Coordinates of N, CA and C in Angstrom, one line a residue:
M1 N 76.8 95.5 -31.2 CA 76.1 94.8 -32.2 C 74.7 94.5 -31.7
S2 N 73.7 94.7 -32.4 CA 72.3 94.4 -31.9 C 71.9 93.0 -32.3
S3 N 71.1 92.4 -31.4 CA 70.6 91.1 -31.6 C 69.3 91.2 -32.5
P4 N 69.1 90.1 -33.2 CA 67.9 90.1 -34.1 C 66.6 90.1 -33.3
A5 N 65.6 90.8 -33.8 CA 64.3 90.8 -33.2 C 63.6 89.5 -33.2
P6 N 62.9 89.1 -32.1 CA 62.2 87.8 -32.0 C 61.1 87.7 -33.1
N7 N 60.9 86.5 -33.6 CA 59.9 86.3 -34.6 C 58.7 85.8 -33.9
F8 N 57.7 86.6 -33.7 CA 56.4 86.2 -33.1 C 55.4 85.6 -34.0
K9 N 55.7 85.5 -35.2 CA 54.8 85.0 -36.2 C 55.1 83.6 -36.6
H10 N 55.8 82.9 -35.6 CA 56.1 81.5 -35.9 C 54.8 80.6 -35.9
Q11 N 54.6 79.8 -36.8 CA 53.4 79.0 -37.0 C 53.8 77.5 -36.9
D12 N 52.9 76.7 -36.1 CA 53.1 75.3 -36.1 C 52.8 74.7 -37.5
S13 N 53.4 73.6 -37.7 CA 53.1 72.9 -39.0 C 51.8 72.2 -39.0
Q14 N 51.2 71.9 -37.8 CA 49.9 71.2 -37.8 C 48.9 72.1 -37.1
P15 N 47.6 71.9 -37.5 CA 46.5 72.7 -36.8 C 46.3 72.3 -35.3
W16 N 45.7 73.2 -34.6 CA 45.5 73.0 -33.1 C 44.8 71.8 -32.7
Y17 N 43.8 71.4 -33.4 CA 43.0 70.2 -33.1 C 43.8 68.9 -33.3
K18 N 44.9 68.9 -33.9 CA 45.7 67.7 -34.1 C 46.8 67.6 -33.0
N19 N 46.9 68.6 -32.2 CA 47.9 68.6 -31.1 C 47.5 67.6 -30.0
Y20 N 48.4 66.7 -29.6 CA 48.0 65.7 -28.5 C 47.7 66.4 -27.2
M21 N 48.2 67.5 -26.9 CA 47.9 68.2 -25.7 C 46.4 68.6 -25.6
V22 N 45.8 69.0 -26.7 CA 44.4 69.3 -26.8 C 43.6 68.1 -26.5
V23 N 43.9 67.0 -27.1 CA 43.2 65.8 -26.9 C 43.2 65.4 -25.4
I24 N 44.4 65.4 -24.8 CA 44.5 65.0 -23.4 C 43.8 66.0 -22.4
F25 N 44.1 67.3 -22.5 CA 43.7 68.2 -21.5 C 42.4 68.9 -21.8
V26 N 42.0 69.1 -23.0 CA 40.8 69.8 -23.3 C 39.6 68.9 -23.5
I27 N 39.9 67.7 -24.0 CA 38.8 66.8 -24.3 C 38.9 65.6 -23.3
G28 N 40.0 65.0 -23.2 CA 40.2 63.7 -22.4 C 39.9 63.9 -20.9
M29 N 40.5 64.9 -20.2 CA 40.4 65.1 -18.8 C 38.9 65.4 -18.4
P30 N 38.3 66.3 -19.0 CA 36.8 66.6 -18.7 C 36.0 65.4 -18.9
A31 N 36.2 64.6 -20.0 CA 35.4 63.4 -20.3 C 35.6 62.4 -19.2
F32 N 36.9 62.2 -18.8 CA 37.2 61.2 -17.7 C 36.5 61.6 -16.4
V33 N 36.5 62.9 -16.1 CA 35.9 63.4 -14.8 C 34.4 63.1 -14.9
V34 N 33.8 63.4 -16.0 CA 32.3 63.2 -16.1 C 32.0 61.7 -16.0
I35 N 32.7 60.9 -16.6 CA 32.5 59.4 -16.5 C 32.7 58.9 -15.1
A36 N 33.8 59.4 -14.5 CA 34.1 59.0 -13.1 C 33.0 59.4 -12.1
C37 N 32.5 60.6 -12.3 CA 31.4 61.1 -11.4 C 30.1 60.3 -11.6
I38 N 29.8 60.0 -12.8 CA 28.6 59.1 -13.0 C 28.8 57.8 -12.4
W39 N 30.0 57.2 -12.5 CA 30.2 55.9 -12.0 C 30.2 55.9 -10.4
F40 N 30.8 57.0 -9.8 CA 30.7 57.1 -8.3 C 29.3 57.3 -7.8
V41 N 28.5 58.0 -8.5 CA 27.1 58.2 -8.1 C 26.4 56.9 -8.1
Y42 N 26.5 56.1 -9.2 CA 25.9 54.8 -9.3 C 26.4 53.9 -8.3
Y43 N 27.7 53.8 -8.1 CA 28.3 52.9 -7.1 C 27.9 53.3 -5.7
S44 N 27.9 54.5 -5.3 CA 27.4 54.9 -4.0 C 26.0 54.6 -3.7
Y45 N 25.2 54.6 -4.8 CA 23.7 54.3 -4.6 C 23.6 52.7 -4.4
Q46 N 24.5 52.0 -5.1 CA 24.4 50.5 -4.9 C 24.9 50.0 -3.6
I47 N 25.9 50.7 -3.0 CA 26.4 50.2 -1.7 C 26.0 51.1 -0.5
R48 N 24.9 51.8 -0.7 CA 24.4 52.7 0.4 C 24.2 51.9 1.7
D49 N 24.5 52.6 2.8 CA 24.3 52.0 4.1 C 22.9 51.8 4.5
S50 N 22.6 50.8 5.2 CA 21.2 50.7 5.7 C 21.1 51.6 6.9
V51 N 19.8 51.8 7.3 CA 19.5 52.7 8.4 C 20.0 52.2 9.7
V52 N 20.7 53.0 10.5 CA 21.1 52.6 11.8 C 20.0 52.9 12.8
R53 N 19.5 51.9 13.5 CA 18.3 52.1 14.3 C 18.6 53.0 15.5
D54 N 19.8 52.8 16.1 CA 20.0 53.5 17.4 C 20.4 54.9 17.2
D55 N 20.6 55.4 16.0 CA 21.1 56.8 15.8 C 20.0 57.7 15.2
W56 N 18.8 57.2 15.1 CA 17.7 58.0 14.5 C 17.4 59.2 15.4
Y57 N 17.2 60.3 14.8 CA 16.7 61.5 15.5 C 15.3 61.2 16.1
M58 N 14.5 60.5 15.4 CA 13.1 60.3 15.9 C 13.1 59.4 17.1
D59 N 14.0 58.4 17.2 CA 14.1 57.5 18.3 C 14.5 58.4 19.6
G60 N 15.4 59.3 19.4 CA 15.8 60.2 20.5 C 14.6 61.0 21.0
K61 N 13.8 61.5 20.0 CA 12.6 62.3 20.4 C 11.6 61.6 21.1
T62 N 11.4 60.3 20.8 CA 10.4 59.5 21.4 C 10.9 58.7 22.6
L63 N 12.1 58.9 23.1 CA 12.6 58.1 24.1 C 11.8 58.1 25.4
Y64 N 11.3 59.2 25.8 CA 10.5 59.3 27.0 C 9.1 58.8 26.9
H65 N 8.6 58.6 25.7 CA 7.3 58.0 25.5 C 7.3 56.5 25.8
D66 N 8.4 55.8 25.7 CA 8.5 54.4 25.8 C 9.2 54.0 27.1
V67 N 9.6 54.9 28.0 CA 10.4 54.5 29.2 C 9.6 53.8 30.2
S68 N 8.3 53.9 30.1 CA 7.4 53.2 31.1 C 7.6 51.7 31.2
R69 N 7.9 51.1 30.0 CA 8.2 49.7 29.9 C 9.5 49.3 30.7
D70 N 10.5 50.1 30.5 CA 11.7 49.9 31.3 C 11.6 50.1 32.8
K71 N 10.8 51.1 33.1 CA 10.5 51.4 34.5 C 9.8 50.3 35.2
L72 N 8.8 49.7 34.5 CA 8.1 48.5 35.0 C 9.0 47.3 35.2
T73 N 10.0 47.1 34.3 CA 11.0 46.1 34.5 C 11.8 46.3 35.8
Y74 N 12.1 47.6 36.0 CA 12.9 47.9 37.3 C 12.0 47.7 38.5
D75 N 10.7 48.2 38.4 CA 9.8 48.1 39.6 C 9.5 46.6 39.9
L76 N 9.4 45.8 38.9 CA 9.1 44.4 39.2 C 10.4 43.6 39.5
D77 N 11.5 44.2 39.4 CA 12.8 43.6 39.6 C 13.0 42.3 38.8
L78 N 12.7 42.4 37.5 CA 12.8 41.3 36.6 C 14.2 41.2 36.0
H79 N 14.7 40.0 35.9 CA 16.0 39.7 35.4 C 15.9 38.6 34.4
G80 N 16.9 38.5 33.5 CA 16.8 37.4 32.5 C 18.2 36.9 32.1
Q81 N 18.2 35.7 31.6 CA 19.5 35.1 31.2 C 19.2 34.5 29.9
M82 N 20.0 34.8 28.8 CA 19.8 34.2 27.5 C 21.1 33.4 27.1
Q83 N 20.8 32.2 26.6 CA 21.9 31.4 26.2 C 21.8 31.1 24.7
F84 N 22.9 31.2 24.0 CA 22.9 31.0 22.5 C 23.7 29.7 22.2
A85 N 23.1 28.8 21.4 CA 23.8 27.6 21.0 C 24.3 27.7 19.6
D86 N 25.2 26.9 19.2 CA 25.8 27.0 17.8 C 24.8 26.7 16.7
N87 N 23.8 25.9 17.1 CA 22.8 25.4 16.1 C 21.7 26.4 15.9
G88 N 21.7 27.6 16.6 CA 20.7 28.6 16.4 C 19.7 28.6 17.5
D89 N 19.7 27.6 18.4 CA 18.8 27.6 19.5 C 19.1 28.7 20.5
V90 N 18.0 29.5 20.9 CA 18.2 30.5 21.9 C 17.3 30.1 23.1
V91 N 17.9 30.1 24.3 CA 17.1 29.7 25.5 C 17.2 30.9 26.4
F92 N 16.0 31.4 26.9 CA 15.9 32.5 27.7 C 15.2 32.1 29.1
Y93 N 15.8 32.5 30.2 CA 15.3 32.3 31.5 C 14.8 33.6 32.1
L94 N 13.5 33.6 32.4 CA 12.9 34.8 33.0 C 12.9 34.6 34.5
N95 N 13.6 35.5 35.2 CA 13.9 35.3 36.6 C 13.1 36.4 37.4
Y96 N 12.1 36.0 38.2 CA 11.4 36.8 39.1 C 12.2 37.0 40.4
P97 N 12.0 38.0 41.1 CA 12.7 38.2 42.4 C 12.2 37.1 43.4
E98 N 13.1 36.8 44.3 CA 12.8 35.7 45.3 C 11.5 35.9 46.1
Q99 N 11.2 37.2 46.5 CA 10.0 37.5 47.3 C 8.8 37.2 46.4
S100 N 8.8 37.4 45.1 CA 7.7 37.2 44.3 C 7.5 35.7 44.1
L101 N 8.5 34.9 44.0 CA 8.4 33.5 43.9 C 7.8 32.9 45.2
Q102 N 8.2 33.4 46.3 CA 7.6 32.9 47.6 C 6.2 33.3 47.8
S103 N 5.8 34.5 47.5 CA 4.5 35.0 47.7 C 3.5 34.6 46.6
G104 N 4.0 34.3 45.4 CA 3.2 34.0 44.3 C 2.6 35.3 43.6
K105 N 3.1 36.4 44.0 CA 2.6 37.7 43.5 C 3.8 38.5 43.1
L106 N 3.6 39.3 42.0 CA 4.6 40.3 41.6 C 4.7 41.4 42.6
I107 N 5.7 42.2 42.6 CA 5.8 43.3 43.5 C 4.7 44.3 43.4
N108 N 4.1 44.4 42.2 CA 3.0 45.4 42.1 C 1.6 44.7 42.5
G109 N 1.7 43.5 43.0 CA 0.4 42.8 43.4 C -0.2 41.9 42.4
S110 N 0.2 41.9 41.2 CA -0.4 41.0 40.2 C 0.1 39.6 40.5
P111 N -0.8 38.6 40.1 CA -0.4 37.2 40.3 C 0.8 36.9 39.5
L112 N 1.7 36.1 40.0 CA 2.9 35.7 39.3 C 2.5 34.6 38.3
S113 N 2.9 34.8 37.1 CA 2.7 33.8 36.0 C 3.7 34.0 34.9
Y114 N 3.9 32.9 34.2 CA 4.9 33.0 33.1 C 4.1 33.1 31.8
P115 N 4.3 34.2 31.0 CA 3.5 34.4 29.8 C 3.8 33.2 28.8
E116 N 2.9 32.9 27.9 CA 3.1 31.8 26.9 C 4.2 32.2 25.9
T117 N 4.3 33.5 25.6 CA 5.3 33.9 24.6 C 5.9 35.2 25.0
L118 N 7.1 35.4 24.6 CA 7.8 36.7 24.8 C 8.4 37.1 23.4
D119 N 8.4 38.4 23.1 CA 9.0 38.8 21.9 C 10.5 39.1 22.0
L120 N 11.3 38.6 21.0 CA 12.7 38.8 21.0 C 13.1 39.6 19.8
S121 N 13.9 40.6 20.0 CA 14.4 41.4 18.9 C 15.9 41.5 19.0
I122 N 16.6 41.1 18.0 CA 18.0 41.2 17.9 C 18.4 42.1 16.8
S123 N 18.9 43.3 17.1 CA 19.1 44.3 16.0 C 20.6 44.5 15.9
H124 N 21.1 44.4 14.7 CA 22.5 44.7 14.4 C 22.7 46.2 14.5
A125 N 23.9 46.6 14.9 CA 24.1 48.1 15.1 C 24.2 48.8 13.8
T126 N 24.6 48.2 12.7 CA 24.8 49.0 11.5 C 24.1 48.3 10.2
D127 N 23.7 47.1 10.3 CA 23.2 46.4 9.1 C 21.9 45.8 9.3
I128 N 20.9 46.4 8.7 CA 19.5 46.1 9.0 C 19.2 44.6 8.4
K129 N 20.0 44.2 7.5 CA 19.8 42.8 6.9 C 20.1 41.7 8.0
K130 N 20.9 42.1 9.0 CA 21.3 41.1 10.0 C 20.3 41.2 11.3
D131 N 19.3 42.0 11.2 CA 18.3 42.1 12.3 C 17.5 40.8 12.3
R132 N 17.2 40.3 13.5 CA 16.3 39.1 13.7 C 15.3 39.4 14.7
D133 N 14.1 38.9 14.4 CA 12.9 39.0 15.4 C 12.4 37.6 15.5
A134 N 12.1 37.2 16.7 CA 11.6 35.8 17.0 C 10.6 35.9 18.2
V135 N 9.9 34.8 18.3 CA 9.0 34.6 19.5 C 9.5 33.6 20.3
L136 N 9.8 33.9 21.6 CA 10.2 32.9 22.6 C 9.0 32.2 23.1
K137 N 9.0 30.9 23.0 CA 7.8 30.1 23.5 C 8.2 29.5 24.8
H138 N 7.2 29.5 25.7 CA 7.3 29.0 27.1 C 7.4 27.5 27.0
L139 N 8.5 26.9 27.6 CA 8.6 25.5 27.6 C 8.2 24.9 29.0
E140 N 8.9 25.4 30.1 CA 8.5 24.9 31.4 C 9.1 25.9 32.4
G141 N 8.5 26.0 33.5 CA 9.0 26.9 34.6 C 9.3 28.3 34.0
N142 N 10.6 28.7 34.2 CA 10.9 30.1 33.7 C 11.7 30.0 32.4
K143 N 11.6 28.9 31.7 CA 12.4 28.6 30.5 C 11.6 28.9 29.2
Y144 N 12.3 29.6 28.3 CA 11.7 29.9 27.0 C 12.7 29.6 25.9
S145 N 12.2 29.3 24.7 CA 13.1 28.9 23.6 C 12.6 29.5 22.3
A146 N 13.6 29.7 21.4 CA 13.3 30.1 20.0 C 14.5 29.7 19.1
Q147 N 14.2 29.7 17.8 CA 15.3 29.4 16.8 C 15.6 30.7 16.1
V148 N 16.9 31.1 16.2 CA 17.4 32.4 15.6 C 18.7 32.1 14.9
D149 N 18.8 32.5 13.7 CA 20.0 32.4 12.9 C 20.8 33.7 13.0
I150 N 21.9 33.7 13.7 CA 22.7 34.9 13.9 C 23.9 34.8 13.1
D151 N 24.3 35.9 12.5 CA 25.5 36.0 11.6 C 26.7 35.5 12.4
P152 N 27.6 34.7 11.8 CA 28.7 34.2 12.6 C 29.8 35.2 12.8
L153 N 29.8 36.3 12.1 CA 30.8 37.4 12.3 C 30.5 38.2 13.5
K154 N 31.4 38.3 14.4 CA 31.2 39.0 15.7 C 30.9 40.5 15.5
A155 N 29.8 41.0 16.1 CA 29.4 42.4 15.9 C 28.5 42.8 17.0
K156 N 28.3 44.1 17.1 CA 27.5 44.7 18.2 C 26.0 44.5 17.8
Y157 N 25.2 44.0 18.8 CA 23.8 43.9 18.6 C 23.1 44.5 19.8
Y158 N 21.8 44.9 19.5 CA 20.9 45.4 20.6 C 19.9 44.3 20.8
L159 N 19.8 43.8 22.0 CA 18.9 42.8 22.3 C 17.7 43.3 23.1
Q160 N 16.5 42.8 22.8 CA 15.3 43.2 23.6 C 14.4 42.0 23.7
V161 N 14.0 41.8 25.0 CA 13.0 40.8 25.3 C 11.8 41.6 25.9
S162 N 10.6 41.4 25.3 CA 9.5 42.1 25.8 C 8.2 41.3 25.9
H163 N 7.4 41.8 26.8 CA 6.1 41.1 27.0 C 5.0 42.2 26.8
K164 N 4.0 41.9 26.0 CA 2.9 42.9 25.8 C 1.7 42.2 26.4
G165 N 1.1 42.8 27.4 CA 0.0 42.3 28.1 C -0.4 43.2 29.2
K166 N -1.0 42.7 30.2 CA -1.4 43.5 31.4 C -0.1 44.2 31.9
D167 N 0.9 43.4 32.1 CA 2.2 44.0 32.6 C 3.1 44.1 31.3
D168 N 3.1 45.3 30.8 CA 3.8 45.6 29.5 C 5.3 46.0 29.8
W169 N 6.2 45.0 29.8 CA 7.6 45.3 30.2 C 8.5 44.9 29.1
R170 N 9.8 45.4 29.2 CA 10.8 45.0 28.3 C 12.2 45.0 29.0
M171 N 13.1 44.1 28.5 CA 14.4 44.0 29.0 C 15.3 44.3 27.8
Q172 N 16.4 45.1 28.0 CA 17.3 45.4 26.9 C 18.7 45.2 27.4
D173 N 19.5 44.9 26.4 CA 21.0 44.8 26.6 C 21.7 45.0 25.3
V174 N 23.0 45.3 25.4 CA 23.8 45.5 24.2 C 25.0 44.5 24.4
A175 N 25.2 43.7 23.3 CA 26.2 42.6 23.4 C 26.9 42.4 22.1
K176 N 28.1 41.9 22.1 CA 28.8 41.5 20.9 C 28.4 40.0 20.7
L177 N 27.7 39.7 19.6 CA 27.4 38.3 19.3 C 28.1 37.9 18.1
P178 N 28.4 36.6 17.9 CA 27.9 35.5 18.7 C 28.7 35.3 20.0
R179 N 28.0 34.9 21.0 CA 28.6 34.6 22.3 C 27.7 33.6 23.0
S180 N 28.1 33.0 24.1 CA 27.3 31.9 24.7 C 26.2 32.4 25.6
E181 N 26.4 33.5 26.2 CA 25.4 34.0 27.2 C 25.3 35.5 27.4
V182 N 24.1 36.0 27.6 CA 23.9 37.4 27.8 C 22.9 37.5 29.0
S183 N 23.2 38.5 29.9 CA 22.4 38.7 31.1 C 21.6 40.0 30.9
F184 N 20.4 40.0 31.4 CA 19.5 41.1 31.3 C 19.2 41.6 32.7
D185 N 19.4 42.8 33.0 CA 19.1 43.4 34.3 C 18.3 44.7 34.1
P186 N 17.5 45.1 35.1 CA 16.8 46.3 35.0 C 17.8 47.5 34.9
L187 N 17.3 48.5 34.2 CA 18.2 49.7 34.0 C 18.4 50.4 35.4
P188 N 19.6 50.6 35.8 CA 19.8 51.2 37.2 C 19.5 52.6 37.3
V189 N 19.2 53.3 36.2 CA 18.9 54.7 36.2 C 17.7 55.1 37.0
F190 N 16.7 54.2 37.1 CA 15.5 54.4 37.9 C 15.7 54.4 39.4
G191 N 16.7 53.8 39.9 CA 17.0 53.8 41.3 C 17.8 55.0 41.8
E192 N 18.2 55.9 40.9 CA 19.0 57.0 41.3 C 18.2 58.3 41.6
S193 N 16.9 58.2 41.7 CA 16.1 59.4 42.0 C 16.0 59.7 43.4

């Protein structure tokens, strides 16, 4: 006995555009994807990261143009001590080597003196809004002071104390702030030659 032939002319009772599958997959999914893409582009623009200063390609290219300031710090054997108070007071102590203090002259022969001001730069590793620049004012002896409001959330910062003048030097360090004290020492790389 033979089976009946299949009926390929079966017709739905409703037209194609009224089928829920068409609404979901042909219209709904592409519309959802387009709206989601537009929202993600807008959102990524709103929360974009700030520029990270230590990772710039140009900073790497110009590294050797600025190394003379670090070399002078090493040659003069300058050291520093920075203390942070909870109220935002920053105290910096500029320490000359013992032989310079006794002779009254720096190692390069310049007269020993304490500059009236030093520049302080505190740069957050990833958020430019948390960067702080201040001027350290000379109080007495080797003591300098400034008022700096540092974010209370502990994070990595790049610290720089510099002097622009006849002896153009700078001291740098990396530290997690807030903390009570940071030491500045000359970069040891210059003594390895």
